[in-house]
PDB file of C-alpha atoms in Angstrom:
ATOM      1  CA  MET A1128      -0.011   0.001  -0.005  1.00 80.00           C
ATOM      2  CA  HIS A1129       1.390   3.382  -0.943  1.00 83.00           C
ATOM      3  CA  CYS A1130      -0.342   6.444   0.615  1.00 87.00           C
ATOM      4  CA  PRO A1131       2.208   9.279   0.726  1.00 86.00           C
ATOM      5  CA  ASN A1132      -0.330  12.059   1.349  1.00 93.00           C
ATOM      6  CA  VAL A1133      -2.120  10.567   4.372  1.00 95.00           C
ATOM      7  CA  GLU A1134      -2.004  12.956   7.378  1.00 97.00           C
ATOM      8  CA  VAL A1135      -4.099  11.011   9.939  1.00 97.00           C
ATOM      9  CA  LEU A1136      -4.067   7.265  10.485  1.00 97.00           C
ATOM     10  CA  VAL A1137      -6.573   5.522  12.779  1.00 97.00           C
ATOM     11  CA  LEU A1138      -6.147   1.808  13.325  1.00 97.00           C
ATOM     12  CA  ASN A1139      -8.958  -0.076  15.087  1.00 97.00           C
ATOM     13  CA  LEU A1140      -7.745  -3.434  16.386  1.00 95.00           C
ATOM     14  CA  SER A1141      -9.357  -6.412  18.095  1.00 94.00           C
ATOM     15  CA  SER A1142      -6.571  -8.988  18.133  1.00 94.00           C
ATOM     16  CA  SER A1143      -4.218 -10.197  20.850  1.00 95.00           C
ATOM     17  CA  THR A1144      -1.108  -9.163  18.900  1.00 96.00           C
ATOM     18  CA  TYR A1145      -0.587  -6.723  16.074  1.00 96.00           C
ATOM     19  CA  ALA A1146       2.529  -5.717  14.150  1.00 96.00           C
ATOM     20  CA  LEU A1147       2.280  -2.251  12.649  1.00 96.00           C
ATOM     21  CA  PRO A1148       2.472  -2.599   8.862  1.00 95.00           C
ATOM     22  CA  ASN A1149       5.698  -1.460   7.225  1.00 94.00           C
ATOM     23  CA  PHE A1150       3.830   0.732   4.704  1.00 94.00           C
ATOM     24  CA  ILE A1151       3.247   3.255   7.522  1.00 95.00           C
ATOM     25  CA  ALA A1152       6.881   4.321   7.049  1.00 94.00           C
ATOM     26  CA  THR A1153       5.998   5.549   3.529  1.00 94.00           C
ATOM     27  CA  MET A1154       3.345   7.980   4.823  1.00 95.00           C
ATOM     28  CA  LYS A1155       5.778  10.877   5.006  1.00 94.00           C
ATOM     29  CA  LYS A1156       3.040  13.513   5.631  1.00 96.00           C
ATOM     30  CA  LEU A1157       1.529  11.649   8.561  1.00 97.00           C
ATOM     31  CA  LYS A1158       0.850  13.987  11.490  1.00 98.00           C
ATOM     32  CA  VAL A1159      -1.436  11.940  13.752  1.00 98.00           C
ATOM     33  CA  VAL A1160      -1.492   8.231  14.587  1.00 98.00           C
ATOM     34  CA  MET A1161      -4.256   6.721  16.725  1.00 98.00           C
ATOM     35  CA  ILE A1162      -4.109   3.004  17.499  1.00 97.00           C
ATOM     36  CA  MET A1163      -7.189   1.745  19.354  1.00 97.00           C
ATOM     37  CA  ASN A1164      -7.955  -1.762  20.495  1.00 97.00           C
ATOM     38  CA  HIS A1165     -11.595  -2.798  20.912  1.00 95.00           C
ATOM     39  CA  GLY A1166     -10.857  -6.349  22.128  1.00 93.00           C
ATOM     40  CA  LEU A1167     -11.237  -7.568  25.683  1.00 92.00           C
ATOM     41  CA  GLU A1168      -7.494  -7.661  26.461  1.00 93.00           C
ATOM     42  CA  PRO A1169      -4.721  -5.221  25.486  1.00 95.00           C
ATOM     43  CA  THR A1170      -3.192  -5.897  22.084  1.00 96.00           C
ATOM     44  CA  LYS A1171       0.551  -6.594  22.154  1.00 96.00           C
ATOM     45  CA  LEU A1172       1.802  -3.958  19.713  1.00 95.00           C
ATOM     46  CA  THR A1173       5.011  -4.593  17.766  1.00 94.00           C
ATOM     47  CA  ASN A1174       6.981  -3.009  14.926  1.00 94.00           C
ATOM     48  CA  LEU A1175       6.722   0.477  16.410  1.00 94.00           C
ATOM     49  CA  SER A1176       9.946   1.283  14.580  1.00 93.00           C
ATOM     50  CA  CYS A1177       7.946   2.048  11.399  1.00 94.00           C
ATOM     51  CA  LEU A1178       6.946   5.312  13.113  1.00 95.00           C
ATOM     52  CA  SER A1179      10.599   6.411  13.296  1.00 92.00           C
ATOM     53  CA  SER A1180      10.833   7.682   9.728  1.00 87.00           C
ATOM     54  CA  LEU A1181       7.854  10.066   9.911  1.00 93.00           C
ATOM     55  CA  PRO A1182       9.188  13.624   9.947  1.00 93.00           C
ATOM     56  CA  TYR A1183       5.844  15.386  10.525  1.00 95.00           C
ATOM     57  CA  LEU A1184       4.387  13.094  13.174  1.00 96.00           C
ATOM     58  CA  ARG A1185       3.030  15.368  15.926  1.00 97.00           C
ATOM     59  CA  ARG A1186       0.541  13.253  17.913  1.00 98.00           C
ATOM     60  CA  VAL A1187       0.388   9.595  18.900  1.00 97.00           C
ATOM     61  CA  ARG A1188      -2.470   8.010  20.840  1.00 98.00           C
ATOM     62  CA  PHE A1189      -2.390   4.419  22.042  1.00 97.00           C
ATOM     63  CA  GLU A1190      -5.595   2.923  23.482  1.00 97.00           C
ATOM     64  CA  LYS A1191      -5.710  -0.468  25.211  1.00 97.00           C
ATOM     65  CA  VAL A1192      -2.441  -1.733  23.804  1.00 97.00           C
ATOM     66  CA  SER A1193       0.548  -3.379  25.411  1.00 95.00           C
ATOM     67  CA  ILE A1194       3.869  -1.584  24.750  1.00 93.00           C
ATOM     68  CA  THR A1195       7.210  -0.990  26.434  1.00 89.00           C
ATOM     69  CA  LEU A1196       7.548   2.566  27.692  1.00 86.00           C
ATOM     70  CA  HIS A1197      11.316   2.410  27.425  1.00 83.00           C
ATOM     71  CA  ASP A1198      11.074   1.918  23.661  1.00 84.00           C
ATOM     72  CA  ILE A1199       9.342   5.234  23.000  1.00 88.00           C
ATOM     73  CA  PRO A1200      12.465   7.455  23.053  1.00 87.00           C
ATOM     74  CA  LYS A1201      14.272   4.959  20.860  1.00 86.00           C
ATOM     75  CA  LEU A1202      11.752   5.712  18.095  1.00 87.00           C
ATOM     76  CA  GLU A1203      13.420   9.108  17.605  1.00 86.00           C
ATOM     77  CA  LEU A1204      10.130  10.976  17.169  1.00 90.00           C
ATOM     78  CA  ASN A1205      11.855  14.353  17.050  1.00 89.00           C
ATOM     79  CA  ASN A1206       8.725  16.348  16.183  1.00 93.00           C
ATOM     80  CA  LEU A1207       6.275  14.567  18.469  1.00 95.00           C
ATOM     81  CA  GLU A1208       4.313  17.099  20.517  1.00 96.00           C
ATOM     82  CA  LYS A1209       1.702  14.949  22.291  1.00 97.00           C
ATOM     83  CA  LEU A1210       1.735  11.352  23.493  1.00 96.00           C
ATOM     84  CA  SER A1211      -1.495   9.853  24.867  1.00 97.00           C
ATOM     85  CA  LEU A1212      -1.704   6.480  26.565  1.00 96.00           C
ATOM     86  CA  TRP A1213      -5.175   5.255  27.598  1.00 97.00           C
ATOM     87  CA  LEU A1214      -5.903   1.836  29.167  1.00 96.00           C
ATOM     88  CA  CYS A1215      -2.420   0.684  28.175  1.00 95.00           C
ATOM     89  CA  HIS A1216      -0.462  -2.160  29.651  1.00 95.00           C
ATOM     90  CA  PHE A1217       3.283  -1.616  29.929  1.00 90.00           C
ATOM     91  CA  ASP A1218       5.699  -4.469  29.351  1.00 82.00           C
ATOM     92  CA  GLU A1219       8.857  -3.495  31.173  1.00 70.00           C
ATOM     93  CA  PRO A1220      12.270  -4.824  30.207  1.00 57.00           C
ATOM     94  CA  LEU A1221      14.256  -6.756  32.770  1.00 44.00           C
ATOM     95  CA  ASN A1222      17.045  -4.182  32.906  1.00 50.00           C
ATOM     96  CA  GLU A1223      16.154  -0.531  32.473  1.00 51.00           C
ATOM     97  CA  SER A1224      18.926   1.281  30.707  1.00 54.00           C
ATOM     98  CA  GLU A1225      19.403   4.975  31.331  1.00 55.00           C
ATOM     99  CA  PHE A1226      18.627   6.627  28.013  1.00 55.00           C
ATOM    100  CA  ASP A1227      19.545  10.254  27.415  1.00 55.00           C
ATOM    101  CA  VAL A1228      16.751  11.997  25.549  1.00 51.00           C
ATOM    102  CA  SER A1229      17.478  15.571  26.550  1.00 50.00           C
ATOM    103  CA  GLU A1230      19.420  16.643  23.500  1.00 51.00           C
ATOM    104  CA  THR A1231      17.929  14.924  20.478  1.00 51.00           C
ATOM    105  CA  LEU A1232      15.063  12.545  21.096  1.00 60.00           C
ATOM    106  CA  LEU A1233      11.590  13.750  21.909  1.00 79.00           C
ATOM    107  CA  GLN A1234      12.862  17.344  21.835  1.00 86.00           C
ATOM    108  CA  SER A1235       9.434  18.722  20.847  1.00 92.00           C
ATOM    109  CA  LEU A1236       7.296  16.666  23.231  1.00 94.00           C
ATOM    110  CA  GLN A1237       5.108  19.099  25.161  1.00 95.00           C
ATOM    111  CA  GLU A1238       2.358  16.916  26.551  1.00 96.00           C
ATOM    112  CA  ILE A1239       2.042  13.384  27.941  1.00 95.00           C
ATOM    113  CA  GLU A1240      -1.341  12.016  28.974  1.00 97.00           C
ATOM    114  CA  ILE A1241      -1.512   8.709  30.819  1.00 96.00           C
ATOM    115  CA  ASP A1242      -4.954   7.523  31.881  1.00 97.00           C
ATOM    116  CA  TYR A1243      -6.298   4.235  33.287  1.00 96.00           C
ATOM    117  CA  CYS A1244      -2.944   2.486  32.883  1.00 95.00           C
ATOM    118  CA  TYR A1245      -3.395   0.147  35.809  1.00 90.00           C
ATOM    119  CA  ASN A1246       0.018  -1.533  35.885  1.00 92.00           C
ATOM    120  CA  LEU A1247       2.035   1.711  35.771  1.00 92.00           C
ATOM    121  CA  ILE A1248       4.103   1.673  38.974  1.00 90.00           C
ATOM    122  CA  GLU A1249       6.595   4.387  38.092  1.00 88.00           C
ATOM    123  CA  LEU A1250       7.441   6.579  35.157  1.00 88.00           C
ATOM    124  CA  PRO A1251      10.403   5.705  32.974  1.00 85.00           C
ATOM    125  CA  HIS A1252      13.542   7.753  33.551  1.00 84.00           C
ATOM    126  CA  TRP A1253      13.345   9.474  30.157  1.00 86.00           C
ATOM    127  CA  VAL A1254      10.190  11.403  31.153  1.00 88.00           C
ATOM    128  CA  SER A1255      12.238  13.595  33.510  1.00 85.00           C
ATOM    129  CA  GLN A1256      14.645  14.424  30.669  1.00 85.00           C
ATOM    130  CA  VAL A1257      12.065  15.866  28.267  1.00 87.00           C
ATOM    131  CA  VAL A1258      12.926  19.551  28.679  1.00 85.00           C
ATOM    132  CA  SER A1259      10.135  20.775  26.401  1.00 91.00           C
ATOM    133  CA  LEU A1260       7.411  19.035  28.500  1.00 91.00           C
ATOM    134  CA  LYS A1261       4.705  21.520  29.572  1.00 94.00           C
ATOM    135  CA  LYS A1262       1.957  19.171  30.689  1.00 95.00           C
ATOM    136  CA  LEU A1263       2.138  15.764  32.345  1.00 93.00           C
ATOM    137  CA  SER A1264      -1.311  14.340  33.130  1.00 95.00           C
ATOM    138  CA  ILE A1265      -1.536  11.033  34.973  1.00 94.00           C
ATOM    139  CA  THR A1266      -5.000   9.984  36.087  1.00 96.00           C
ATOM    140  CA  ASN A1267      -6.580   6.753  37.323  1.00 96.00           C
ATOM    141  CA  CYS A1268      -3.244   4.910  37.515  1.00 94.00           C
ATOM    142  CA  ASN A1269      -3.836   3.385  40.928  1.00 93.00           C
ATOM    143  CA  LYS A1270      -0.546   1.467  41.193  1.00 92.00           C
ATOM    144  CA  LEU A1271       1.621   4.516  40.539  1.00 91.00           C
ATOM    145  CA  CYS A1272       3.545   4.868  43.786  1.00 87.00           C
ATOM    146  CA  ARG A1273       6.265   7.422  43.041  1.00 79.00           C
ATOM    147  CA  LEU A1274       7.329  10.152  40.691  1.00 79.00           C
ATOM    148  CA  LEU A1275      10.812  10.729  39.379  1.00 77.00           C
ATOM    149  CA  GLU A1276      12.993  13.170  41.319  1.00 75.00           C
ATOM    150  CA  GLY A1277      13.731  15.185  38.198  1.00 68.00           C
ATOM    151  CA  ILE A1278      10.084  16.144  37.654  1.00 70.00           C
ATOM    152  CA  CYS A1279       9.450  19.634  38.987  1.00 59.00           C
TER     153      CYS A1279
END
């Protein structure tokens, strides 16, 4: 599939696992990606790396998917302004590596919304390094027990 002029992509899922299709990487004008799961359990989302080559991507919304929070800065979404996570399940790696995002990665991120993410215990380290962040909204995450020291 070749859709170079698409600016908004909405994927409605209802499967237990889903690999983002590689053709997303060819949508060079893409500004908004919304991935929503309507199944009973969170969808294990893979192949997020296809989002890395989208120069105009400004907003990403994940709903009821399972992802690894530590992989988000590795996507190098340099123009991303808003990240929304709703009813997400976070698969955490065994060893969290400290990842410096302050200079290059996520340099435009201004807003993070996290809502109803029940297994979120603490924020990943990279959140405290996003210097452009203006709004951090965390609601209904009942297991969240501490914030990072670098968040002011």
